[in-house]
PDB file of C-alpha atoms in Angstrom:
ATOM      1  CA  UNK A   1      -0.455  16.777 -19.900  1.00  0.00           C
ATOM      2  CA  UNK A   2       2.269  16.576 -16.650  1.00  0.00           C
ATOM      3  CA  UNK A   3       0.612  16.921 -13.502  1.00  0.00           C
ATOM      4  CA  UNK A   4       0.791  20.107 -11.208  1.00  0.00           C
ATOM      5  CA  UNK A   5       2.837  20.682  -8.680  1.00  0.00           C
ATOM      6  CA  UNK A   6      -1.087  21.255  -6.710  1.00  0.00           C
ATOM      7  CA  UNK A   7      -2.224  18.387  -8.943  1.00  0.00           C
ATOM      8  CA  UNK A   8       0.206  15.950  -7.789  1.00  0.00           C
ATOM      9  CA  UNK A   9       0.123  17.033  -3.585  1.00  0.00           C
ATOM     10  CA  UNK A  10      -3.497  16.368  -3.945  1.00  0.00           C
ATOM     11  CA  UNK A  11      -3.037  13.339  -5.683  1.00  0.00           C
ATOM     12  CA  UNK A  12      -0.605  12.445  -2.141  1.00  0.00           C
ATOM     13  CA  UNK A  13      -3.152  13.576  -0.307  1.00  0.00           C
ATOM     14  CA  UNK A  14      -6.214  11.857  -1.243  1.00  0.00           C
ATOM     15  CA  UNK A  15      -4.089   8.043  -1.271  1.00  0.00           C
ATOM     16  CA  UNK A  16      -2.402   9.380   2.047  1.00  0.00           C
ATOM     17  CA  UNK A  17      -5.827   8.955   3.383  1.00  0.00           C
ATOM     18  CA  UNK A  18      -6.903   6.160   1.418  1.00  0.00           C
ATOM     19  CA  UNK A  19      -4.090   3.792   2.691  1.00  0.00           C
ATOM     20  CA  UNK A  20      -4.935   5.345   6.592  1.00  0.00           C
ATOM     21  CA  UNK A  21      -8.594   4.625   5.824  1.00  0.00           C
ATOM     22  CA  UNK A  22      -8.091   0.746   5.000  1.00  0.00           C
ATOM     23  CA  UNK A  23      -5.311   0.767   7.851  1.00  0.00           C
ATOM     24  CA  UNK A  24      -8.363   1.954   9.487  1.00  0.00           C
ATOM     25  CA  UNK A  25     -11.512  -0.818   8.329  1.00  0.00           C
ATOM     26  CA  UNK A  26      -8.759  -3.706   8.617  1.00  0.00           C
ATOM     27  CA  UNK A  27      -8.637  -2.856  12.125  1.00  0.00           C
ATOM     28  CA  UNK A  28     -11.710  -2.063  13.350  1.00  0.00           C
ATOM     29  CA  UNK A  29     -14.011  -3.815  10.633  1.00  0.00           C
ATOM     30  CA  UNK A  30     -15.333  -0.689   7.869  1.00  0.00           C
ATOM     31  CA  UNK A  31     -19.176  -1.032   9.888  1.00  0.00           C
ATOM     32  CA  UNK A  32     -17.463  -0.158  13.206  1.00  0.00           C
ATOM     33  CA  UNK A  33     -14.969   2.087  11.003  1.00  0.00           C
ATOM     34  CA  UNK A  34     -15.303   6.388  12.099  1.00  0.00           C
ATOM     35  CA  UNK A  35     -14.093   9.239  10.029  1.00  0.00           C
ATOM     36  CA  UNK A  36     -12.432  10.719  13.245  1.00  0.00           C
ATOM     37  CA  UNK A  37     -10.017   7.129  12.928  1.00  0.00           C
ATOM     38  CA  UNK A  38      -9.738   7.185   9.934  1.00  0.00           C
ATOM     39  CA  UNK A  39      -8.524  11.519  10.620  1.00  0.00           C
ATOM     40  CA  UNK A  40      -6.464  10.664  13.268  1.00  0.00           C
ATOM     41  CA  UNK A  41      -4.724   7.237  11.468  1.00  0.00           C
ATOM     42  CA  UNK A  42      -4.251  10.270   8.557  1.00  0.00           C
ATOM     43  CA  UNK A  43      -2.391  12.293  10.838  1.00  0.00           C
ATOM     44  CA  UNK A  44      -4.838  15.087   9.584  1.00  0.00           C
ATOM     45  CA  UNK A  45      -7.767  17.693  10.930  1.00  0.00           C
ATOM     46  CA  UNK A  46     -10.966  16.653   9.807  1.00  0.00           C
ATOM     47  CA  UNK A  47     -11.358  19.819   8.256  1.00  0.00           C
ATOM     48  CA  UNK A  48      -8.661  18.564   5.708  1.00  0.00           C
ATOM     49  CA  UNK A  49      -9.374  15.152   5.946  1.00  0.00           C
ATOM     50  CA  UNK A  50     -13.390  16.076   5.138  1.00  0.00           C
ATOM     51  CA  UNK A  51     -11.944  18.254   1.975  1.00  0.00           C
ATOM     52  CA  UNK A  52     -11.297  15.337   0.259  1.00  0.00           C
ATOM     53  CA  UNK A  53     -14.154  12.590   1.010  1.00  0.00           C
ATOM     54  CA  UNK A  54     -17.312  14.553   2.823  1.00  0.00           C
ATOM     55  CA  UNK A  55     -17.363  10.217   3.989  1.00  0.00           C
ATOM     56  CA  UNK A  56     -16.788   6.936   4.722  1.00  0.00           C
ATOM     57  CA  UNK A  57     -19.151   6.278   1.169  1.00  0.00           C
ATOM     58  CA  UNK A  58     -16.935   8.324  -0.901  1.00  0.00           C
ATOM     59  CA  UNK A  59     -13.529   6.635   0.411  1.00  0.00           C
ATOM     60  CA  UNK A  60     -15.317   3.266  -0.316  1.00  0.00           C
ATOM     61  CA  UNK A  61     -15.771   5.780  -4.404  1.00  0.00           C
ATOM     62  CA  UNK A  62     -11.683   6.216  -3.496  1.00  0.00           C
ATOM     63  CA  UNK A  63     -10.738   2.491  -2.647  1.00  0.00           C
ATOM     64  CA  UNK A  64     -12.816   1.712  -5.838  1.00  0.00           C
ATOM     65  CA  UNK A  65     -11.477   3.853  -8.762  1.00  0.00           C
ATOM     66  CA  UNK A  66      -7.867   3.291  -7.829  1.00  0.00           C
ATOM     67  CA  UNK A  67      -8.970  -0.423  -7.525  1.00  0.00           C
ATOM     68  CA  UNK A  68     -10.125   0.374 -11.311  1.00  0.00           C
ATOM     69  CA  UNK A  69      -6.690   2.455 -12.149  1.00  0.00           C
ATOM     70  CA  UNK A  70      -5.216  -1.521 -11.129  1.00  0.00           C
ATOM     71  CA  UNK A  71      -7.960  -3.807 -13.508  1.00  0.00           C
ATOM     72  CA  UNK A  72      -7.131  -0.949 -15.995  1.00  0.00           C
ATOM     73  CA  UNK A  73      -3.094  -1.637 -16.031  1.00  0.00           C
ATOM     74  CA  UNK A  74      -3.889  -5.155 -15.742  1.00  0.00           C
ATOM     75  CA  UNK A  75      -5.928  -5.453 -18.731  1.00  0.00           C
ATOM     76  CA  UNK A  76      -3.706  -3.348 -20.990  1.00  0.00           C
ATOM     77  CA  UNK A  77      -0.918  -6.539 -19.886  1.00  0.00           C
ATOM     78  CA  UNK A  78      -2.940  -8.664 -20.939  1.00  0.00           C
ATOM     79  CA  UNK A  79      -3.069  -6.739 -24.025  1.00  0.00           C
ATOM     80  CA  UNK A  80       0.211  -6.622 -25.023  1.00  0.00           C
ATOM     81  CA  UNK A  81       1.744  -9.537 -24.264  1.00  0.00           C
ATOM     82  CA  UNK A  82       1.131 -12.231 -27.893  1.00  0.00           C
ATOM     83  CA  UNK A  83       1.137 -15.571 -25.668  1.00  0.00           C
ATOM     84  CA  UNK A  84      -2.324 -15.217 -24.034  1.00  0.00           C
ATOM     85  CA  UNK A  85      -1.379 -18.456 -21.674  1.00  0.00           C
ATOM     86  CA  UNK A  86       1.694 -16.904 -20.416  1.00  0.00           C
ATOM     87  CA  UNK A  87       0.213 -13.832 -19.995  1.00  0.00           C
ATOM     88  CA  UNK A  88      -2.586 -15.444 -17.716  1.00  0.00           C
ATOM     89  CA  UNK A  89      -0.226 -17.183 -15.793  1.00  0.00           C
ATOM     90  CA  UNK A  90       2.012 -13.923 -15.456  1.00  0.00           C
ATOM     91  CA  UNK A  91      -0.741 -12.003 -14.203  1.00  0.00           C
ATOM     92  CA  UNK A  92      -2.392 -14.577 -11.429  1.00  0.00           C
ATOM     93  CA  UNK A  93       0.882 -15.166 -10.207  1.00  0.00           C
ATOM     94  CA  UNK A  94       1.847 -11.077  -9.701  1.00  0.00           C
ATOM     95  CA  UNK A  95      -1.678 -10.215  -8.739  1.00  0.00           C
ATOM     96  CA  UNK A  96      -1.110 -13.130  -5.547  1.00  0.00           C
ATOM     97  CA  UNK A  97       2.568 -11.392  -5.187  1.00  0.00           C
ATOM     98  CA  UNK A  98       1.172  -7.454  -5.061  1.00  0.00           C
ATOM     99  CA  UNK A  99      -0.829  -8.197  -2.400  1.00  0.00           C
ATOM    100  CA  UNK A 100       0.039  -8.310   0.855  1.00  0.00           C
ATOM    101  CA  UNK A 101      -1.584  -9.528   4.507  1.00  0.00           C
ATOM    102  CA  UNK A 102      -3.546  -5.999   5.221  1.00  0.00           C
ATOM    103  CA  UNK A 103      -4.837  -5.925   1.487  1.00  0.00           C
ATOM    104  CA  UNK A 104      -5.955  -9.011   2.064  1.00  0.00           C
ATOM    105  CA  UNK A 105      -7.891  -8.990   4.868  1.00  0.00           C
ATOM    106  CA  UNK A 106      -9.191  -5.241   3.262  1.00  0.00           C
ATOM    107  CA  UNK A 107     -10.377  -7.883   0.239  1.00  0.00           C
ATOM    108  CA  UNK A 108     -12.410  -9.718   3.275  1.00  0.00           C
ATOM    109  CA  UNK A 109     -13.887  -6.826   5.367  1.00  0.00           C
ATOM    110  CA  UNK A 110     -14.928  -5.085   2.638  1.00  0.00           C
ATOM    111  CA  UNK A 111     -16.730  -8.512   0.999  1.00  0.00           C
ATOM    112  CA  UNK A 112     -18.126  -9.034   4.389  1.00  0.00           C
ATOM    113  CA  UNK A 113     -19.443  -5.228   4.157  1.00  0.00           C
ATOM    114  CA  UNK A 114     -21.438  -5.807   0.604  1.00  0.00           C
ATOM    115  CA  UNK A 115     -24.242  -7.902   2.551  1.00  0.00           C
ATOM    116  CA  UNK A 116     -25.150  -5.005   4.359  1.00  0.00           C
ATOM    117  CA  UNK A 117     -24.322  -1.838   2.668  1.00  0.00           C
ATOM    118  CA  UNK A 118     -24.989  -1.092  -1.228  1.00  0.00           C
ATOM    119  CA  UNK A 119     -22.859   0.995  -2.217  1.00  0.00           C
ATOM    120  CA  UNK A 120     -20.265  -0.838  -0.638  1.00  0.00           C
ATOM    121  CA  UNK A 121     -21.874  -4.226  -3.059  1.00  0.00           C
ATOM    122  CA  UNK A 122     -22.246  -1.366  -6.139  1.00  0.00           C
ATOM    123  CA  UNK A 123     -18.730  -1.132  -6.011  1.00  0.00           C
ATOM    124  CA  UNK A 124     -17.266  -4.435  -5.581  1.00  0.00           C
ATOM    125  CA  UNK A 125     -19.829  -5.982  -8.446  1.00  0.00           C
ATOM    126  CA  UNK A 126     -17.992  -3.084 -10.533  1.00  0.00           C
ATOM    127  CA  UNK A 127     -14.578  -3.804 -10.376  1.00  0.00           C
ATOM    128  CA  UNK A 128     -15.400  -7.585  -9.594  1.00  0.00           C
ATOM    129  CA  UNK A 129     -16.587  -7.315 -13.051  1.00  0.00           C
ATOM    130  CA  UNK A 130     -14.295  -5.375 -14.807  1.00  0.00           C
ATOM    131  CA  UNK A 131     -11.432  -7.628 -13.692  1.00  0.00           C
ATOM    132  CA  UNK A 132     -13.651 -10.523 -15.362  1.00  0.00           C
ATOM    133  CA  UNK A 133     -12.983  -9.004 -18.594  1.00  0.00           C
ATOM    134  CA  UNK A 134     -10.289  -8.664 -18.934  1.00  0.00           C
ATOM    135  CA  UNK A 135      -9.519 -11.935 -17.766  1.00  0.00           C
ATOM    136  CA  UNK A 136     -11.867 -13.466 -19.499  1.00  0.00           C
ATOM    137  CA  UNK A 137     -10.785 -11.802 -23.402  1.00  0.00           C
ATOM    138  CA  UNK A 138      -7.317 -13.170 -23.017  1.00  0.00           C
ATOM    139  CA  UNK A 139      -8.671 -16.687 -22.194  1.00  0.00           C
ATOM    140  CA  UNK A 140     -10.040 -16.189 -25.198  1.00  0.00           C
ATOM    141  CA  UNK A 141      -7.717 -14.903 -26.968  1.00  0.00           C
ATOM    142  CA  UNK A 142      -5.472 -17.721 -26.324  1.00  0.00           C
ATOM    143  CA  UNK A 143      -8.023 -20.514 -27.230  1.00  0.00           C
ATOM    144  CA  UNK A 144      -7.949 -18.953 -30.900  1.00  0.00           C
ATOM    145  CA  UNK A 145      -4.213 -18.752 -30.776  1.00  0.00           C
ATOM    146  CA  UNK A 146      -4.149 -22.041 -29.867  1.00  0.00           C
ATOM    147  CA  UNK A 147      -2.075 -21.942 -26.021  1.00  0.00           C
ATOM    148  CA  UNK A 148      -4.954 -22.152 -23.583  1.00  0.00           C
ATOM    149  CA  UNK A 149      -6.776 -25.259 -23.571  1.00  0.00           C
ATOM    150  CA  UNK A 150     -10.259 -25.452 -25.533  1.00  0.00           C
ATOM    151  CA  UNK A 151     -11.800 -28.424 -23.386  1.00  0.00           C
ATOM    152  CA  UNK A 152     -13.562 -26.776 -20.875  1.00  0.00           C
ATOM    153  CA  UNK A 153     -15.214 -23.573 -22.094  1.00  0.00           C
ATOM    154  CA  UNK A 154     -13.965 -19.939 -21.148  1.00  0.00           C
ATOM    155  CA  UNK A 155     -16.205 -18.813 -19.179  1.00  0.00           C
ATOM    156  CA  UNK A 156     -15.732 -22.351 -16.541  1.00  0.00           C
ATOM    157  CA  UNK A 157     -12.064 -21.490 -17.367  1.00  0.00           C
ATOM    158  CA  UNK A 158     -12.672 -17.694 -16.072  1.00  0.00           C
ATOM    159  CA  UNK A 159     -14.558 -19.465 -12.862  1.00  0.00           C
ATOM    160  CA  UNK A 160     -11.280 -21.450 -12.160  1.00  0.00           C
ATOM    161  CA  UNK A 161      -9.393 -18.479 -12.346  1.00  0.00           C
ATOM    162  CA  UNK A 162     -11.383 -16.927 -10.147  1.00  0.00           C
ATOM    163  CA  UNK A 163     -11.552 -19.595  -7.421  1.00  0.00           C
ATOM    164  CA  UNK A 164      -7.364 -20.077  -7.619  1.00  0.00           C
ATOM    165  CA  UNK A 165      -6.264 -16.184  -6.536  1.00  0.00           C
ATOM    166  CA  UNK A 166      -9.557 -15.277  -4.868  1.00  0.00           C
ATOM    167  CA  UNK A 167      -8.314 -18.630  -2.878  1.00  0.00           C
ATOM    168  CA  UNK A 168      -5.180 -17.748  -2.196  1.00  0.00           C
ATOM    169  CA  UNK A 169      -5.985 -14.190  -1.283  1.00  0.00           C
ATOM    170  CA  UNK A 170      -8.021 -15.577   1.601  1.00  0.00           C
ATOM    171  CA  UNK A 171      -4.900 -17.524   2.956  1.00  0.00           C
ATOM    172  CA  UNK A 172      -2.663 -14.515   2.762  1.00  0.00           C
ATOM    173  CA  UNK A 173      -5.688 -12.650   4.268  1.00  0.00           C
ATOM    174  CA  UNK A 174      -5.115 -15.790   7.496  1.00  0.00           C
ATOM    175  CA  UNK A 175      -1.599 -16.955   7.134  1.00  0.00           C
ATOM    176  CA  UNK A 176       0.137 -13.308   6.753  1.00  0.00           C
ATOM    177  CA  UNK A 177       2.977 -11.661   4.908  1.00  0.00           C
ATOM    178  CA  UNK A 178       5.261 -14.238   5.002  1.00  0.00           C
ATOM    179  CA  UNK A 179       3.267 -16.454   3.001  1.00  0.00           C
ATOM    180  CA  UNK A 180       3.148 -14.451  -0.174  1.00  0.00           C
ATOM    181  CA  UNK A 181       6.065 -15.542  -2.229  1.00  0.00           C
ATOM    182  CA  UNK A 182       5.084 -19.184  -2.232  1.00  0.00           C
ATOM    183  CA  UNK A 183       1.339 -18.423  -2.661  1.00  0.00           C
ATOM    184  CA  UNK A 184       2.073 -16.314  -5.696  1.00  0.00           C
ATOM    185  CA  UNK A 185       4.142 -19.329  -7.600  1.00  0.00           C
ATOM    186  CA  UNK A 186       1.995 -21.939  -6.067  1.00  0.00           C
ATOM    187  CA  UNK A 187      -1.057 -20.013  -7.878  1.00  0.00           C
ATOM    188  CA  UNK A 188       1.087 -19.357 -10.945  1.00  0.00           C
ATOM    189  CA  UNK A 189       1.607 -23.476 -11.162  1.00  0.00           C
ATOM    190  CA  UNK A 190      -1.995 -23.921 -10.347  1.00  0.00           C
ATOM    191  CA  UNK A 191      -3.355 -21.505 -13.596  1.00  0.00           C
ATOM    192  CA  UNK A 192      -0.830 -23.214 -16.194  1.00  0.00           C
ATOM    193  CA  UNK A 193      -1.714 -26.117 -15.118  1.00  0.00           C
ATOM    194  CA  UNK A 194      -5.329 -25.850 -15.836  1.00  0.00           C
ATOM    195  CA  UNK A 195      -4.484 -23.598 -18.819  1.00  0.00           C
ATOM    196  CA  UNK A 196      -2.117 -26.278 -20.570  1.00  0.00           C
ATOM    197  CA  UNK A 197      -3.131 -27.381 -23.964  1.00  0.00           C
TER     198      UNK A 197
END
């Protein structure tokens, strides 16, 4: 069912606030960021922002929900592609390519905050579990069809894929967007070698 004009406007405004909050979190850190700074970054009154997100914790919930949607899209892509090895290689490449330096820095910031904030930790654990599940399912499918090596258990291959992705995202946080395309190709090449039967 198509969204009404009001629903589309609400979704647009929510995303604008989430984007503004992400920029503030990257600049100031989640712990030091204030709702006032988020309102200023979003160029909205406090009342408007609080109408959508009554607290920073609610913003974290919103960011996590957005991440879950992206993971659902990735899971669908992995399930729809016949050759699991090619799907996984392409997925890692796209994941790195679609991550800009600001996204990488936000991930690093939220990971650090997870050590202090139980809600942030809970949300990160949930999104990570969803991502791990869809990757593991694709690895197992690839092993069953012969497009992914069986020399290592699927869980080991998952750990290696995760390390490749998180390593490149960590480098993006430091090196910036200029390295994004090069890192995406390197990540895809590394995954292709790791998964080759």
